[in-house]
Amino acid sequence: MEIKFKLNGKEIKAEAEADTILLDFLREQGCYSVKRGCETANCGLCTVLMNKKSVLSCSVLAVQADGQEIVTLEGMQKEAEEFGDFLANEGAEQCGFCNPGFIMNVFAMLEEIEEPTEEEILEYLAGNLCRCSGFVGQTRSILKFLKYKKGGKKEA
């Protein structure tokens, strides 16, 4: 089946089998930040933005992307690099395997909640698993990033 959608700002027209999951389809398109983890919609590694909302690409069919706007980490390099500095400064990037899905969820959260509280951050990111460090460093990095975005100084 032919699908047309916008991927990271670029118009895409491609063939997709009816049973192809979005995760596999995006990797075929060169979006290697989209990772396979649990395949049961429980880890957040495959998170992408569909129309600015986070979706787990392991539980969405590629044909559902037809007419939609999909953004992966490859389409958010500048923003991801900026936020990634905050993760690194808090020691929250350890192995880095969960970072792409985590970062995508952070930016989806910021689209939805302008000034999230620490409790809202933890609730919003509950679907992302980090086996290295838990969420203490990640939460600190988000709070510092939010403060910086509001015009504060970048803390070391």
CSV table of N, CA and C in Angstrom, one decimal:
chain,number,residue,atom,x,y,z
A,1,MET,N,0.8,-1.2,0.0
A,1,MET,CA,0.0,0.0,0.0
A,1,MET,C,0.9,1.2,0.0
A,2,GLU,N,0.5,2.2,-0.8
A,2,GLU,CA,1.3,3.5,-0.9
A,2,GLU,C,0.9,4.4,0.3
A,3,ILE,N,1.9,4.9,1.0
A,3,ILE,CA,1.6,5.9,2.0
A,3,ILE,C,2.4,7.2,1.8
A,4,LYS,N,1.8,8.3,2.1
A,4,LYS,CA,2.4,9.6,2.0
A,4,LYS,C,2.3,10.3,3.3
A,5,PHE,N,3.5,10.8,3.8
A,5,PHE,CA,3.5,11.5,5.1
A,5,PHE,C,4.7,12.3,5.1
A,6,LYS,N,4.8,13.1,6.2
A,6,LYS,CA,6.0,14.0,6.4
A,6,LYS,C,6.8,13.4,7.4
A,7,LEU,N,8.1,13.1,7.1
A,7,LEU,CA,9.1,12.5,8.1
A,7,LEU,C,10.2,13.5,8.3
A,8,ASN,N,10.3,14.0,9.5
A,8,ASN,CA,11.3,15.0,9.8
A,8,ASN,C,11.4,16.2,8.9
A,9,GLY,N,10.2,16.6,8.5
A,9,GLY,CA,10.1,17.8,7.6
A,9,GLY,C,10.1,17.5,6.2
A,10,LYS,N,10.3,16.3,5.8
A,10,LYS,CA,10.5,15.9,4.4
A,10,LYS,C,9.3,15.1,3.9
A,11,GLU,N,8.7,15.4,2.8
A,11,GLU,CA,7.6,14.6,2.2
A,11,GLU,C,8.1,13.2,1.8
A,12,ILE,N,7.4,12.2,2.3
A,12,ILE,CA,7.8,10.8,1.9
A,12,ILE,C,6.6,10.2,1.2
A,13,LYS,N,6.9,9.4,0.2
A,13,LYS,CA,6.0,8.6,-0.5
A,13,LYS,C,6.6,7.2,-0.6
A,14,ALA,N,6.0,6.2,0.0
A,14,ALA,CA,6.6,4.9,0.0
A,14,ALA,C,5.6,3.8,0.1
A,15,GLU,N,6.0,2.6,-0.2
A,15,GLU,CA,5.2,1.4,-0.1
A,15,GLU,C,5.4,0.8,1.3
A,16,ALA,N,4.3,0.4,1.9
A,16,ALA,CA,4.3,-0.3,3.2
A,16,ALA,C,3.3,-1.5,3.2
A,17,GLU,N,3.8,-2.6,3.6
A,17,GLU,CA,2.8,-3.7,3.8
A,17,GLU,C,1.9,-3.4,4.9
A,18,ALA,N,0.7,-4.0,4.8
A,18,ALA,CA,-0.4,-3.7,5.8
A,18,ALA,C,0.0,-4.1,7.2
A,19,ASP,N,0.9,-5.1,7.4
A,19,ASP,CA,1.3,-5.5,8.7
A,19,ASP,C,2.6,-5.0,9.2
A,20,THR,N,3.2,-4.1,8.5
A,20,THR,CA,4.5,-3.5,8.9
A,20,THR,C,4.3,-2.5,10.0
A,21,ILE,N,5.1,-2.7,11.1
A,21,ILE,CA,4.9,-1.8,12.2
A,21,ILE,C,5.8,-0.5,11.9
A,22,LEU,N,5.4,0.6,12.4
A,22,LEU,CA,6.0,1.9,12.2
A,22,LEU,C,7.5,1.8,12.5
A,23,LEU,N,7.8,1.2,13.6
A,23,LEU,CA,9.2,1.1,14.0
A,23,LEU,C,10.1,0.5,12.9
A,24,ASP,N,9.7,-0.6,12.3
A,24,ASP,CA,10.5,-1.2,11.3
A,24,ASP,C,10.5,-0.3,10.0
A,25,PHE,N,9.4,0.3,9.7
A,25,PHE,CA,9.3,1.1,8.5
A,25,PHE,C,10.2,2.4,8.7
A,26,LEU,N,10.3,3.0,9.9
A,26,LEU,CA,11.1,4.1,10.1
A,26,LEU,C,12.6,3.8,10.0
A,27,ARG,N,12.9,2.6,10.5
A,27,ARG,CA,14.3,2.2,10.4
A,27,ARG,C,14.7,1.9,9.0
A,28,GLU,N,13.8,1.4,8.2
A,28,GLU,CA,14.0,1.2,6.8
A,28,GLU,C,14.3,2.6,6.1
A,29,GLN,N,13.7,3.7,6.6
A,29,GLN,CA,13.9,5.0,6.1
A,29,GLN,C,15.1,5.7,6.6
A,30,GLY,N,15.9,5.0,7.4
A,30,GLY,CA,17.2,5.5,7.9
A,30,GLY,C,17.1,6.2,9.3
A,31,CYS,N,16.0,6.0,9.9
A,31,CYS,CA,15.8,6.6,11.3
A,31,CYS,C,16.2,5.6,12.3
A,32,TYR,N,17.5,5.5,12.6
A,32,TYR,CA,18.1,4.5,13.5
A,32,TYR,C,18.0,4.9,14.9
A,33,SER,N,17.6,6.1,15.2
A,33,SER,CA,17.3,6.4,16.6
A,33,SER,C,16.1,5.7,17.2
A,34,VAL,N,15.2,5.3,16.3
A,34,VAL,CA,14.0,4.5,16.8
A,34,VAL,C,14.5,3.1,17.1
A,35,LYS,N,14.4,2.7,18.3
A,35,LYS,CA,15.0,1.5,18.8
A,35,LYS,C,14.0,0.4,19.2
A,36,ARG,N,14.3,-0.8,19.0
A,36,ARG,CA,13.5,-1.9,19.4
A,36,ARG,C,13.9,-2.3,20.8
A,37,GLY,N,13.0,-2.4,21.7
A,37,GLY,CA,13.3,-2.8,23.1
A,37,GLY,C,12.4,-4.0,23.5
A,38,CYS,N,11.2,-3.7,24.0
A,38,CYS,CA,10.4,-4.7,24.6
A,38,CYS,C,9.4,-5.3,23.5
A,39,GLU,N,9.0,-4.5,22.6
A,39,GLU,CA,8.0,-4.9,21.6
A,39,GLU,C,6.6,-5.1,22.2
A,40,THR,N,6.4,-4.6,23.4
A,40,THR,CA,5.1,-4.7,24.1
A,40,THR,C,4.6,-3.4,24.6
A,41,ALA,N,5.2,-2.3,24.0
A,41,ALA,CA,4.7,-0.9,24.4
A,41,ALA,C,5.0,-0.6,25.9
A,42,ASN,N,6.1,-1.1,26.4
A,42,ASN,CA,6.3,-0.9,27.8
A,42,ASN,C,7.7,-0.2,28.2
A,43,CYS,N,8.5,0.0,27.2
A,43,CYS,CA,9.8,0.6,27.5
A,43,CYS,C,10.1,2.0,27.0
A,44,GLY,N,9.4,2.4,26.0
A,44,GLY,CA,9.6,3.8,25.4
A,44,GLY,C,10.7,4.0,24.5
A,45,LEU,N,11.5,2.9,24.2
A,45,LEU,CA,12.7,3.1,23.3
A,45,LEU,C,12.3,3.5,21.9
A,46,CYS,N,11.1,3.1,21.5
A,46,CYS,CA,10.7,3.4,20.1
A,46,CYS,C,9.8,4.6,19.9
A,47,THR,N,9.8,5.5,20.9
A,47,THR,CA,9.0,6.7,20.9
A,47,THR,C,9.4,7.6,19.8
A,48,VAL,N,8.3,8.0,19.0
A,48,VAL,CA,8.4,9.1,18.0
A,48,VAL,C,7.3,10.0,18.2
A,49,LEU,N,7.3,11.2,17.5
A,49,LEU,CA,6.2,12.1,17.6
A,49,LEU,C,5.4,12.0,16.3
A,50,MET,N,4.1,11.8,16.6
A,50,MET,CA,3.2,11.8,15.4
A,50,MET,C,2.2,13.0,15.7
A,51,ASN,N,2.3,14.0,14.8
A,51,ASN,CA,1.6,15.2,15.0
A,51,ASN,C,1.8,15.8,16.4
A,52,LYS,N,3.1,15.8,16.8
A,52,LYS,CA,3.6,16.4,18.0
A,52,LYS,C,3.2,15.7,19.3
A,53,LYS,N,2.6,14.5,19.1
A,53,LYS,CA,2.2,13.7,20.3
A,53,LYS,C,3.1,12.4,20.3
A,54,SER,N,3.6,12.0,21.5
A,54,SER,CA,4.4,10.8,21.5
A,54,SER,C,3.6,9.6,21.2
A,55,VAL,N,4.1,8.7,20.4
A,55,VAL,CA,3.5,7.4,20.1
A,55,VAL,C,4.6,6.3,20.2
A,56,LEU,N,4.3,5.2,20.6
A,56,LEU,CA,5.2,4.0,20.6
A,56,LEU,C,5.1,3.4,19.2
A,57,SER,N,6.2,3.5,18.5
A,57,SER,CA,6.2,3.0,17.1
A,57,SER,C,6.1,1.5,17.0
A,58,CYS,N,6.3,0.8,18.1
A,58,CYS,CA,6.2,-0.7,18.0
A,58,CYS,C,4.8,-1.1,18.1
A,59,SER,N,3.9,-0.1,18.4
A,59,SER,CA,2.4,-0.5,18.5
A,59,SER,C,1.6,0.3,17.5
A,60,VAL,N,2.2,0.8,16.5
A,60,VAL,CA,1.5,1.6,15.4
A,60,VAL,C,1.9,1.0,14.1
A,61,LEU,N,0.9,0.8,13.2
A,61,LEU,CA,1.2,0.3,11.9
A,61,LEU,C,1.7,1.4,11.0
A,62,ALA,N,2.6,1.1,10.1
A,62,ALA,CA,3.2,2.1,9.2
A,62,ALA,C,2.1,2.8,8.4
A,63,VAL,N,1.1,2.0,8.0
A,63,VAL,CA,0.0,2.6,7.2
A,63,VAL,C,-0.7,3.7,8.0
A,64,GLN,N,-0.7,3.7,9.3
A,64,GLN,CA,-1.3,4.7,10.1
A,64,GLN,C,-0.6,6.0,10.0
A,65,ALA,N,0.6,6.0,9.5
A,65,ALA,CA,1.4,7.3,9.3
A,65,ALA,C,0.9,8.0,8.1
A,66,ASP,N,0.1,7.4,7.2
A,66,ASP,CA,-0.4,8.1,6.0
A,66,ASP,C,-1.1,9.4,6.4
A,67,GLY,N,-0.6,10.5,5.8
A,67,GLY,CA,-1.2,11.8,6.0
A,67,GLY,C,-0.8,12.5,7.3
A,68,GLN,N,0.1,11.8,8.0
A,68,GLN,CA,0.6,12.4,9.3
A,68,GLN,C,1.9,13.0,9.2
A,69,GLU,N,2.3,13.7,10.3
A,69,GLU,CA,3.7,14.2,10.4
A,69,GLU,C,4.4,13.4,11.5
A,70,ILE,N,5.5,12.8,11.1
A,70,ILE,CA,6.3,12.0,12.0
A,70,ILE,C,7.6,12.7,12.2
A,71,VAL,N,8.0,12.8,13.5
A,71,VAL,CA,9.4,13.3,13.8
A,71,VAL,C,10.1,12.3,14.7
A,72,THR,N,11.3,12.0,14.3
A,72,THR,CA,12.2,11.1,15.1
A,72,THR,C,13.3,12.0,15.6
A,73,LEU,N,14.2,11.4,16.3
A,73,LEU,CA,15.4,12.2,16.9
A,73,LEU,C,16.2,12.8,15.8
A,74,GLU,N,16.3,12.1,14.6
A,74,GLU,CA,17.0,12.6,13.5
A,74,GLU,C,16.5,14.0,13.0
A,75,GLY,N,15.2,14.2,13.2
A,75,GLY,CA,14.6,15.5,12.8
A,75,GLY,C,14.7,16.6,13.9
A,76,MET,N,15.3,16.2,15.0
A,76,MET,CA,15.4,17.2,16.2
A,76,MET,C,16.8,17.3,16.7
A,77,GLN,N,17.8,17.2,15.8
A,77,GLN,CA,19.2,17.2,16.2
A,77,GLN,C,19.6,18.4,17.1
A,78,LYS,N,19.2,19.6,16.7
A,78,LYS,CA,19.6,20.8,17.4
A,78,LYS,C,19.0,20.7,18.8
A,79,GLU,N,17.7,20.5,18.9
A,79,GLU,CA,17.0,20.4,20.2
A,79,GLU,C,17.6,19.3,21.1
A,80,ALA,N,17.8,18.2,20.5
A,80,ALA,CA,18.3,17.0,21.2
A,80,ALA,C,19.7,17.2,21.7
A,81,GLU,N,20.5,17.9,20.9
A,81,GLU,CA,21.9,18.2,21.4
A,81,GLU,C,21.8,19.1,22.6
A,82,GLU,N,21.0,20.1,22.5
A,82,GLU,CA,20.9,21.1,23.6
A,82,GLU,C,20.4,20.4,24.8
A,83,PHE,N,19.4,19.6,24.8
A,83,PHE,CA,18.9,18.9,26.0
A,83,PHE,C,19.9,17.9,26.4
A,84,GLY,N,20.5,17.2,25.5
A,84,GLY,CA,21.5,16.1,25.8
A,84,GLY,C,22.6,16.6,26.6
A,85,ASP,N,23.0,17.9,26.5
A,85,ASP,CA,24.0,18.5,27.4
A,85,ASP,C,23.6,18.4,28.8
A,86,PHE,N,22.3,18.7,29.1
A,86,PHE,CA,21.8,18.7,30.4
A,86,PHE,C,21.8,17.3,31.0
A,87,LEU,N,21.4,16.3,30.1
A,87,LEU,CA,21.5,14.9,30.6
A,87,LEU,C,22.9,14.5,30.9
A,88,ALA,N,23.8,14.8,30.1
A,88,ALA,CA,25.2,14.5,30.4
A,88,ALA,C,25.7,15.1,31.6
A,89,ASN,N,25.4,16.4,31.8
A,89,ASN,CA,25.9,17.1,33.0
A,89,ASN,C,25.3,16.5,34.3
A,90,GLU,N,24.2,15.8,34.2
A,90,GLU,CA,23.6,15.2,35.4
A,90,GLU,C,24.0,13.7,35.5
A,91,GLY,N,24.8,13.2,34.6
A,91,GLY,CA,25.2,11.8,34.6
A,91,GLY,C,24.1,10.9,34.3
A,92,ALA,N,23.1,11.4,33.5
A,92,ALA,CA,21.9,10.6,33.2
A,92,ALA,C,22.0,9.9,31.9
A,93,GLU,N,23.1,10.0,31.2
A,93,GLU,CA,23.1,9.4,29.9
A,93,GLU,C,23.8,8.0,29.8
A,94,GLN,N,24.4,7.6,30.9
A,94,GLN,CA,25.2,6.4,31.0
A,94,GLN,C,25.4,5.6,29.8
A,95,CYS,N,24.6,4.6,29.5
A,95,CYS,CA,24.8,3.8,28.3
A,95,CYS,C,24.2,4.5,27.1
A,96,GLY,N,23.2,5.3,27.3
A,96,GLY,CA,22.6,6.1,26.2
A,96,GLY,C,21.5,5.4,25.4
A,97,PHE,N,21.3,4.1,25.6
A,97,PHE,CA,20.3,3.3,24.8
A,97,PHE,C,18.9,3.9,24.9
A,98,CYS,N,18.5,4.3,26.1
A,98,CYS,CA,17.1,4.8,26.2
A,98,CYS,C,17.0,6.3,25.8
A,99,ASN,N,18.1,7.0,25.6
A,99,ASN,CA,18.0,8.4,25.4
A,99,ASN,C,17.1,8.9,24.2
A,100,PRO,N,17.2,8.3,23.1
A,100,PRO,CA,16.3,8.8,22.0
A,100,PRO,C,14.8,8.8,22.3
A,101,GLY,N,14.3,7.7,22.8
A,101,GLY,CA,12.9,7.6,23.2
A,101,GLY,C,12.6,8.6,24.4
A,102,PHE,N,13.5,8.7,25.3
A,102,PHE,CA,13.3,9.6,26.5
A,102,PHE,C,13.3,11.0,26.0
A,103,ILE,N,14.2,11.4,25.1
A,103,ILE,CA,14.3,12.8,24.6
A,103,ILE,C,13.0,13.1,23.8
A,104,MET,N,12.5,12.2,23.0
A,104,MET,CA,11.3,12.4,22.3
A,104,MET,C,10.1,12.6,23.2
A,105,ASN,N,10.0,11.9,24.3
A,105,ASN,CA,9.0,12.1,25.2
A,105,ASN,C,9.1,13.4,26.0
A,106,VAL,N,10.3,13.8,26.3
A,106,VAL,CA,10.5,15.1,26.9
A,106,VAL,C,9.9,16.2,26.0
A,107,PHE,N,10.2,16.2,24.7
A,107,PHE,CA,9.7,17.2,23.8
A,107,PHE,C,8.2,17.1,23.6
A,108,ALA,N,7.7,15.9,23.6
A,108,ALA,CA,6.2,15.8,23.5
A,108,ALA,C,5.6,16.4,24.7
A,109,MET,N,6.2,16.1,25.9
A,109,MET,CA,5.6,16.7,27.1
A,109,MET,C,5.7,18.2,27.1
A,110,LEU,N,6.7,18.8,26.6
A,110,LEU,CA,6.8,20.2,26.5
A,110,LEU,C,5.8,20.8,25.6
A,111,GLU,N,5.4,20.1,24.6
A,111,GLU,CA,4.4,20.6,23.7
A,111,GLU,C,3.0,20.6,24.4
A,112,GLU,N,2.8,19.6,25.3
A,112,GLU,CA,1.6,19.5,26.0
A,112,GLU,C,1.4,20.3,27.3
A,113,ILE,N,2.6,20.3,28.0
A,113,ILE,CA,2.6,21.0,29.3
A,113,ILE,C,3.6,22.1,29.3
A,114,GLU,N,3.2,23.3,29.4
A,114,GLU,CA,4.2,24.4,29.2
A,114,GLU,C,5.2,24.5,30.4
A,115,GLU,N,4.7,24.4,31.6
A,115,GLU,CA,5.6,24.4,32.8
A,115,GLU,C,5.3,23.2,33.7
A,116,PRO,N,5.8,22.0,33.3
A,116,PRO,CA,5.5,20.8,34.1
A,116,PRO,C,6.1,20.8,35.5
A,117,THR,N,5.4,20.3,36.5
A,117,THR,CA,6.0,20.2,37.8
A,117,THR,C,6.8,18.9,37.8
A,118,GLU,N,7.6,18.7,38.9
A,118,GLU,CA,8.4,17.5,39.0
A,118,GLU,C,7.4,16.3,39.0
A,119,GLU,N,6.3,16.3,39.6
A,119,GLU,CA,5.4,15.2,39.7
A,119,GLU,C,4.8,14.9,38.3
A,120,GLU,N,4.5,16.0,37.5
A,120,GLU,CA,4.0,15.8,36.1
A,120,GLU,C,5.1,15.2,35.2
A,121,ILE,N,6.3,15.6,35.4
A,121,ILE,CA,7.4,15.0,34.7
A,121,ILE,C,7.5,13.5,34.9
A,122,LEU,N,7.5,13.2,36.2
A,122,LEU,CA,7.6,11.7,36.5
A,122,LEU,C,6.5,10.9,36.0
A,123,GLU,N,5.3,11.5,36.0
A,123,GLU,CA,4.1,10.8,35.5
A,123,GLU,C,4.2,10.7,34.0
A,124,TYR,N,4.6,11.8,33.3
A,124,TYR,CA,4.6,11.8,31.9
A,124,TYR,C,5.6,10.8,31.3
A,125,LEU,N,6.7,10.6,32.0
A,125,LEU,CA,7.8,9.8,31.5
A,125,LEU,C,7.8,8.4,32.1
A,126,ALA,N,6.7,8.0,32.8
A,126,ALA,CA,6.7,6.7,33.5
A,126,ALA,C,6.8,5.6,32.5
A,127,GLY,N,6.5,5.8,31.2
A,127,GLY,CA,6.6,4.7,30.2
A,127,GLY,C,8.0,4.5,29.6
A,128,ASN,N,9.0,5.3,30.1
A,128,ASN,CA,10.3,5.1,29.6
A,128,ASN,C,11.1,4.4,30.6
A,129,LEU,N,11.8,3.3,30.2
A,129,LEU,CA,12.6,2.6,31.1
A,129,LEU,C,14.1,2.9,30.9
A,130,CYS,N,14.8,3.1,32.1
A,130,CYS,CA,16.2,3.3,32.0
A,130,CYS,C,16.8,2.3,33.0
A,131,ARG,N,17.5,1.3,32.5
A,131,ARG,CA,18.1,0.3,33.4
A,131,ARG,C,19.4,0.7,34.0
A,132,CYS,N,20.0,1.8,33.6
A,132,CYS,CA,21.3,2.2,34.2
A,132,CYS,C,21.1,3.1,35.4
A,133,SER,N,20.3,4.1,35.2
A,133,SER,CA,20.3,5.2,36.3
A,133,SER,C,19.0,5.5,36.9
A,134,GLY,N,17.9,4.9,36.5
A,134,GLY,CA,16.7,5.4,37.0
A,134,GLY,C,16.3,6.7,36.5
A,135,PHE,N,15.6,7.5,37.3
A,135,PHE,CA,15.2,8.8,36.8
A,135,PHE,C,15.6,10.0,37.6
A,136,VAL,N,16.4,9.9,38.6
A,136,VAL,CA,16.8,11.0,39.4
A,136,VAL,C,17.6,12.0,38.5
A,137,GLY,N,18.6,11.5,37.8
A,137,GLY,CA,19.4,12.4,37.0
A,137,GLY,C,18.6,13.0,35.8
A,138,GLN,N,17.8,12.2,35.2
A,138,GLN,CA,16.9,12.6,34.1
A,138,GLN,C,16.0,13.7,34.6
A,139,THR,N,15.4,13.5,35.7
A,139,THR,CA,14.4,14.5,36.3
A,139,THR,C,15.2,15.8,36.6
A,140,ARG,N,16.3,15.8,37.2
A,140,ARG,CA,17.1,17.0,37.4
A,140,ARG,C,17.5,17.7,36.1
A,141,SER,N,17.8,16.9,35.1
A,141,SER,CA,18.2,17.5,33.8
A,141,SER,C,17.0,18.2,33.2
A,142,ILE,N,15.8,17.6,33.3
A,142,ILE,CA,14.7,18.3,32.7
A,142,ILE,C,14.4,19.6,33.5
A,143,LEU,N,14.4,19.5,34.8
A,143,LEU,CA,14.1,20.7,35.6
A,143,LEU,C,15.1,21.9,35.3
A,144,LYS,N,16.4,21.5,35.1
A,144,LYS,CA,17.4,22.5,34.8
A,144,LYS,C,17.2,23.0,33.3
A,145,PHE,N,16.9,22.1,32.5
A,145,PHE,CA,16.6,22.5,31.1
A,145,PHE,C,15.4,23.5,31.0
A,146,LEU,N,14.4,23.2,31.7
A,146,LEU,CA,13.2,24.1,31.8
A,146,LEU,C,13.6,25.5,32.3
A,147,LYS,N,14.4,25.5,33.3
A,147,LYS,CA,14.8,26.8,33.9
A,147,LYS,C,15.7,27.5,32.9
A,148,TYR,N,16.5,26.9,32.2
A,148,TYR,CA,17.4,27.5,31.2
A,148,TYR,C,16.5,28.0,30.0
A,149,LYS,N,15.5,27.3,29.6
A,149,LYS,CA,14.6,27.7,28.5
A,149,LYS,C,13.8,28.9,28.9
A,150,LYS,N,13.6,29.1,30.2
A,150,LYS,CA,12.8,30.3,30.7
A,150,LYS,C,13.7,31.5,30.8
A,151,GLY,N,15.0,31.4,30.4
A,151,GLY,CA,15.9,32.5,30.4
A,151,GLY,C,17.0,32.5,31.5
A,152,GLY,N,17.0,31.3,32.2
A,152,GLY,CA,18.0,31.2,33.2
A,152,GLY,C,19.4,30.8,32.6
A,153,LYS,N,20.4,30.8,33.5
A,153,LYS,CA,21.7,30.4,33.1
A,153,LYS,C,21.8,28.9,33.0
A,154,LYS,N,22.7,28.4,32.1
A,154,LYS,CA,23.0,27.0,32.0
A,154,LYS,C,23.9,26.6,33.2
A,155,GLU,N,23.4,25.7,34.1
A,155,GLU,CA,24.1,25.3,35.2
A,155,GLU,C,25.1,24.2,34.8
A,156,ALA,N,26.2,24.2,35.5
A,156,ALA,CA,27.3,23.2,35.2
A,156,ALA,C,26.9,21.9,36.0
